Amino acid sequence: MSRIKVTYRKSAIGYKSDQKATIQALGLKKLNHSVEHDDSPAIRGMVHKVRHLVSVDGIPADSPQAVAFFNNTPPAVGAAATEGQERHASA
């Protein structure tokens, strides 16, 4: 099973207590602390819940690259590229 590295990047102060509990459940103690977890649906769900506070393998968890990683899809270049592909496919 593959492993992912989760890094605590932004303080949870001012966020809901369930998000603070998720940070603690991931094993993150203080800012810039990193932990490695087995890549499982449970861990992915936890990271998704606090994606605005953490980064995964050095990529901010709320960036398009990380979203593509968690969805197992190639990252899109932008909305214009998607529209162009749709137009080309329908022509």
XYZ file of N, CA, C and O in Angstrom:
364
model
N 0.847 -1.175 0.000
C 0.000 0.000 0.000
C 0.893 1.239 0.000
O 1.916 1.279 0.674
N 0.502 2.243 -0.746
C 1.298 3.462 -0.817
C 1.089 4.312 0.432
O 0.156 4.112 1.191
N 1.980 5.232 0.607
C 1.911 6.104 1.779
C 1.840 7.548 1.312
O 2.355 7.901 0.248
N 1.177 8.389 2.106
C 1.106 9.813 1.811
C 1.660 10.583 3.004
O 1.541 10.155 4.147
N 2.290 11.707 2.704
C 2.864 12.559 3.742
C 1.967 13.782 3.890
O 1.747 14.521 2.931
N 1.439 13.982 5.101
C 0.533 15.096 5.397
C 1.277 16.074 6.290
O 1.862 15.682 7.305
N 1.258 17.363 5.913
C 1.952 18.402 6.673
C 0.952 19.454 7.122
O 0.127 19.917 6.339
N 1.026 19.813 8.393
C 0.155 20.818 9.009
C 0.681 22.194 8.615
O 1.750 22.606 9.041
N -0.052 22.950 7.786
C 0.439 24.216 7.237
C -0.221 25.456 7.811
O 0.380 26.522 7.837
N -1.480 25.377 8.257
C -2.207 26.554 8.712
C -2.879 26.226 10.036
O -3.430 25.142 10.202
N -2.868 27.160 10.961
C -3.426 26.941 12.292
C -4.931 26.691 12.228
O -5.649 27.284 11.422
N -5.403 25.831 13.113
C -6.828 25.519 13.203
C -7.569 26.464 14.146
O -8.765 26.303 14.366
N -6.870 27.453 14.687
C -7.516 28.432 15.565
C -8.575 29.171 14.760
O -8.336 29.639 13.653
N -9.765 29.250 15.298
C -10.861 29.928 14.624
C -11.706 29.005 13.769
O -12.700 29.440 13.186
N -11.344 27.734 13.669
C -12.120 26.767 12.918
C -12.902 25.880 13.875
O -12.628 25.845 15.085
N -13.864 25.166 13.368
C -14.738 24.332 14.191
C -13.954 23.245 14.918
O -12.896 22.799 14.467
N -14.506 22.819 16.037
C -13.820 21.842 16.886
C -13.652 20.493 16.194
O -12.690 19.774 16.476
N -14.553 20.132 15.277
C -14.386 18.855 14.583
C -13.172 18.886 13.657
O -12.508 17.860 13.456
N -12.835 20.055 13.114
C -11.641 20.165 12.286
C -10.379 20.091 13.150
O -9.385 19.473 12.760
N -10.430 20.680 14.330
C -9.301 20.578 15.260
C -9.094 19.124 15.669
O -7.963 18.644 15.767
N -10.207 18.412 15.899
C -10.119 16.999 16.280
C -9.550 16.165 15.138
O -8.798 15.209 15.373
N -9.875 16.510 13.898
C -9.345 15.788 12.746
C -7.841 15.987 12.624
O -7.102 15.036 12.349
N -7.387 17.213 12.841
C -5.938 17.488 12.822
C -5.249 16.631 13.876
O -4.214 16.000 13.621
N -5.837 16.568 15.069
C -5.252 15.773 16.152
C -5.289 14.287 15.811
O -4.327 13.559 16.060
N -6.386 13.814 15.208
C -6.510 12.401 14.853
C -5.515 12.001 13.768
O -5.081 10.848 13.713
N -5.129 12.951 12.920
C -4.106 12.678 11.909
C -2.716 12.582 12.537
O -1.776 12.148 11.883
N -2.602 12.980 13.790
C -1.318 12.907 14.476
C -0.476 14.150 14.324
O 0.714 14.142 14.634
N -1.084 15.233 13.856
C -0.356 16.480 13.652
C -0.347 17.274 14.947
O -1.390 17.520 15.539
N 0.833 17.662 15.411
C 0.984 18.299 16.718
C 1.086 19.817 16.630
O 0.440 20.524 17.379
N 1.943 20.329 15.748
C 2.127 21.769 15.635
C 2.418 22.123 14.178
O 2.610 21.234 13.349
N 2.435 23.395 13.887
C 2.624 23.830 12.507
C 3.919 23.288 11.918
O 4.930 23.166 12.598
N 3.850 22.947 10.650
C 4.946 22.377 9.860
C 5.352 20.976 10.306
O 6.377 20.474 9.863
N 4.539 20.353 11.143
C 4.781 18.969 11.544
C 4.240 18.061 10.445
O 3.162 18.297 9.912
N 4.986 17.032 10.078
C 4.572 16.106 9.028
C 4.436 14.700 9.590
O 5.201 14.305 10.472
N 3.471 13.965 9.066
C 3.288 12.557 9.411
C 3.027 11.789 8.129
O 2.549 12.350 7.143
N 3.362 10.515 8.136
C 3.074 9.646 6.995
C 2.004 8.657 7.397
O 2.025 8.114 8.500
N 1.046 8.446 6.499
C -0.046 7.505 6.721
C -0.167 6.600 5.506
O 0.178 6.997 4.382
N -0.694 5.401 5.737
C -1.053 4.548 4.609
C -2.176 5.232 3.849
O -3.070 5.841 4.441
N -2.132 5.140 2.544
C -3.148 5.765 1.704
C -4.409 4.909 1.751
O -4.474 3.843 1.144
N -5.406 5.377 2.500
C -6.666 4.653 2.632
C -7.821 5.634 2.478
O -7.635 6.849 2.612
N -9.023 5.136 2.203
C -10.168 6.035 2.085
C -10.428 6.844 3.359
O -10.841 8.002 3.288
N -10.176 6.261 4.522
C -10.396 6.979 5.778
C -9.446 8.167 5.903
O -9.858 9.279 6.261
N -8.173 7.958 5.596
C -7.186 9.033 5.676
C -7.481 10.090 4.624
O -7.410 11.295 4.898
N -7.843 9.670 3.422
C -8.192 10.640 2.375
C -9.378 11.498 2.801
O -9.413 12.696 2.550
N -10.356 10.893 3.457
C -11.518 11.641 3.932
C -11.138 12.644 5.003
O -11.639 13.775 5.016
N -10.242 12.253 5.896
C -9.784 13.165 6.944
C -9.018 14.341 6.334
O -9.226 15.498 6.725
N -8.147 14.049 5.390
C -7.383 15.112 4.737
C -8.324 16.030 3.954
O -8.166 17.251 3.967
N -9.335 15.456 3.321
C -10.290 16.271 2.576
C -11.031 17.233 3.502
O -11.289 18.375 3.143
N -11.349 16.780 4.705
C -12.074 17.612 5.658
C -11.257 18.835 6.076
O -11.807 19.905 6.305
N -9.946 18.693 6.191
C -9.080 19.794 6.630
C -8.121 20.226 5.523
O -7.022 20.699 5.788
N -8.541 20.083 4.283
C -7.666 20.355 3.139
C -7.182 21.795 3.102
O -6.148 22.089 2.513
N -7.898 22.724 3.727
C -7.476 24.122 3.759
C -6.406 24.376 4.823
O -5.846 25.463 4.885
N -6.109 23.372 5.652
C -5.128 23.519 6.725
C -3.860 22.705 6.513
O -2.885 22.899 7.232
N -3.864 21.786 5.550
C -2.741 20.866 5.384
C -2.258 20.848 3.934
O -2.928 21.344 3.032
N -1.084 20.247 3.746
C -0.611 19.939 2.402
C -0.293 18.447 2.364
O -0.020 17.834 3.388
N -0.367 17.876 1.159
C -0.121 16.452 0.984
C 1.064 16.287 0.047
O 1.035 16.792 -1.077
N 2.099 15.611 0.522
C 3.316 15.389 -0.263
C 3.856 16.692 -0.844
O 4.319 16.741 -1.975
N 3.756 17.790 -0.081
C 4.310 19.072 -0.498
C 3.395 19.899 -1.378
O 3.749 20.998 -1.768
N 2.208 19.403 -1.693
C 1.251 20.129 -2.532
C 0.095 20.566 -1.641
O -0.445 19.749 -0.899
N -0.309 21.852 -1.666
C -1.464 22.251 -0.860
C -2.670 21.360 -1.179
O -2.982 21.121 -2.339
N -3.332 20.870 -0.143
C -4.390 19.873 -0.332
C -5.624 20.433 -1.014
O -6.462 19.676 -1.489
N -5.770 21.759 -1.097
C -6.917 22.319 -1.797
C -6.560 22.809 -3.199
O -7.352 23.454 -3.853
N -5.362 22.449 -3.689
C -4.954 22.834 -5.039
C -5.517 21.843 -6.059
O -5.874 20.717 -5.712
N -5.604 22.229 -7.325
C -6.111 21.308 -8.355
C -5.292 20.028 -8.474
O -5.842 18.962 -8.732
N -3.975 20.104 -8.253
C -3.150 18.905 -8.341
C -3.528 17.907 -7.249
O -3.601 16.708 -7.501
N -3.746 18.386 -6.032
C -4.102 17.492 -4.931
C -5.513 16.947 -5.114
O -5.772 15.780 -4.825
N -6.424 17.783 -5.598
C -7.789 17.312 -5.845
C -7.758 16.192 -6.878
O -8.426 15.162 -6.719
N -6.956 16.357 -7.917
C -6.824 15.311 -8.925
C -6.207 14.055 -8.322
O -6.621 12.937 -8.643
N -5.247 14.224 -7.423
C -4.632 13.077 -6.758
C -5.673 12.301 -5.961
O -5.743 11.080 -6.036
N -6.499 13.001 -5.221
C -7.491 12.323 -4.394
C -8.642 11.756 -5.210
O -9.315 10.831 -4.777
N -8.885 12.295 -6.384
C -9.931 11.759 -7.256
C -9.385 10.744 -8.250
O -10.132 10.211 -9.065
N -8.061 10.524 -8.249
C -7.390 9.609 -9.173
C -7.641 9.985 -10.629
O -7.869 9.139 -11.475
N -7.623 11.282 -10.915
C -7.792 11.775 -12.276
C -6.611 12.675 -12.619
O -6.003 13.269 -11.728
N -6.266 12.799 -13.893
C -5.185 13.722 -14.257
C -5.628 15.156 -14.018
O -6.798 15.496 -14.230
N -4.745 16.034 -13.543
C -5.127 17.416 -13.275
C -5.456 18.161 -14.561
O -4.794 17.994 -15.576
N -6.497 18.985 -14.510
C -6.896 19.789 -15.661
C -6.037 21.043 -15.705
O -5.672 21.592 -14.674
N -5.743 21.499 -16.890
C -4.944 22.701 -17.052
C -5.774 23.920 -16.711
O -5.310 24.869 -16.134
N -7.031 23.891 -17.042
C -7.936 25.001 -16.747
C -9.286 24.760 -17.378
O -9.494 23.808 -18.130
N -10.222 25.623 -17.073
C -11.574 25.479 -17.605
C -11.574 25.651 -19.126
O -12.324 24.995 -19.834
N -10.715 26.517 -19.630
C -10.657 26.749 -21.070
C -10.212 25.483 -21.800
O -10.715 25.161 -22.873
N -9.293 24.753 -21.222
C -8.823 23.519 -21.852
C -9.946 22.489 -21.899
O -10.119 21.778 -22.890
N -10.745 22.410 -20.851
C -11.854 21.480 -20.805
C -12.897 21.847 -21.849
O -13.419 20.990 -22.567
N -13.210 23.145 -21.974
C -14.187 23.589 -22.957
C -13.694 23.286 -24.369
O -14.446 22.871 -25.226
N -12.420 23.518 -24.605
C -11.850 23.246 -25.927
C -11.926 21.776 -26.276
O -12.208 21.404 -27.407
N -11.711 20.895 -25.310
C -11.797 19.470 -25.544
C -13.228 19.059 -25.851
O -13.477 18.234 -26.716
N -14.182 19.670 -25.138
C -15.596 19.353 -25.381
C -16.016 19.789 -26.772
O -16.704 19.087 -27.485
N -15.589 20.991 -27.176
C -15.933 21.481 -28.515
C -15.318 20.606 -29.585
O -15.950 20.284 -30.581
N -14.082 20.198 -29.379
C -13.399 19.365 -30.355
C -14.075 18.004 -30.450
O -14.231 17.454 -31.538
N -14.505 17.450 -29.337
C -15.138 16.137 -29.333
C -16.504 16.169 -30.001
O -16.918 15.199 -30.633
N -17.223 17.289 -29.878
C -18.564 17.357 -30.459
C -18.549 17.737 -31.928
O -19.528 17.564 -32.632
N -17.434 18.250 -32.433
C -17.370 18.708 -33.821
C -17.257 17.580 -34.811
O -17.010 16.488 -34.639
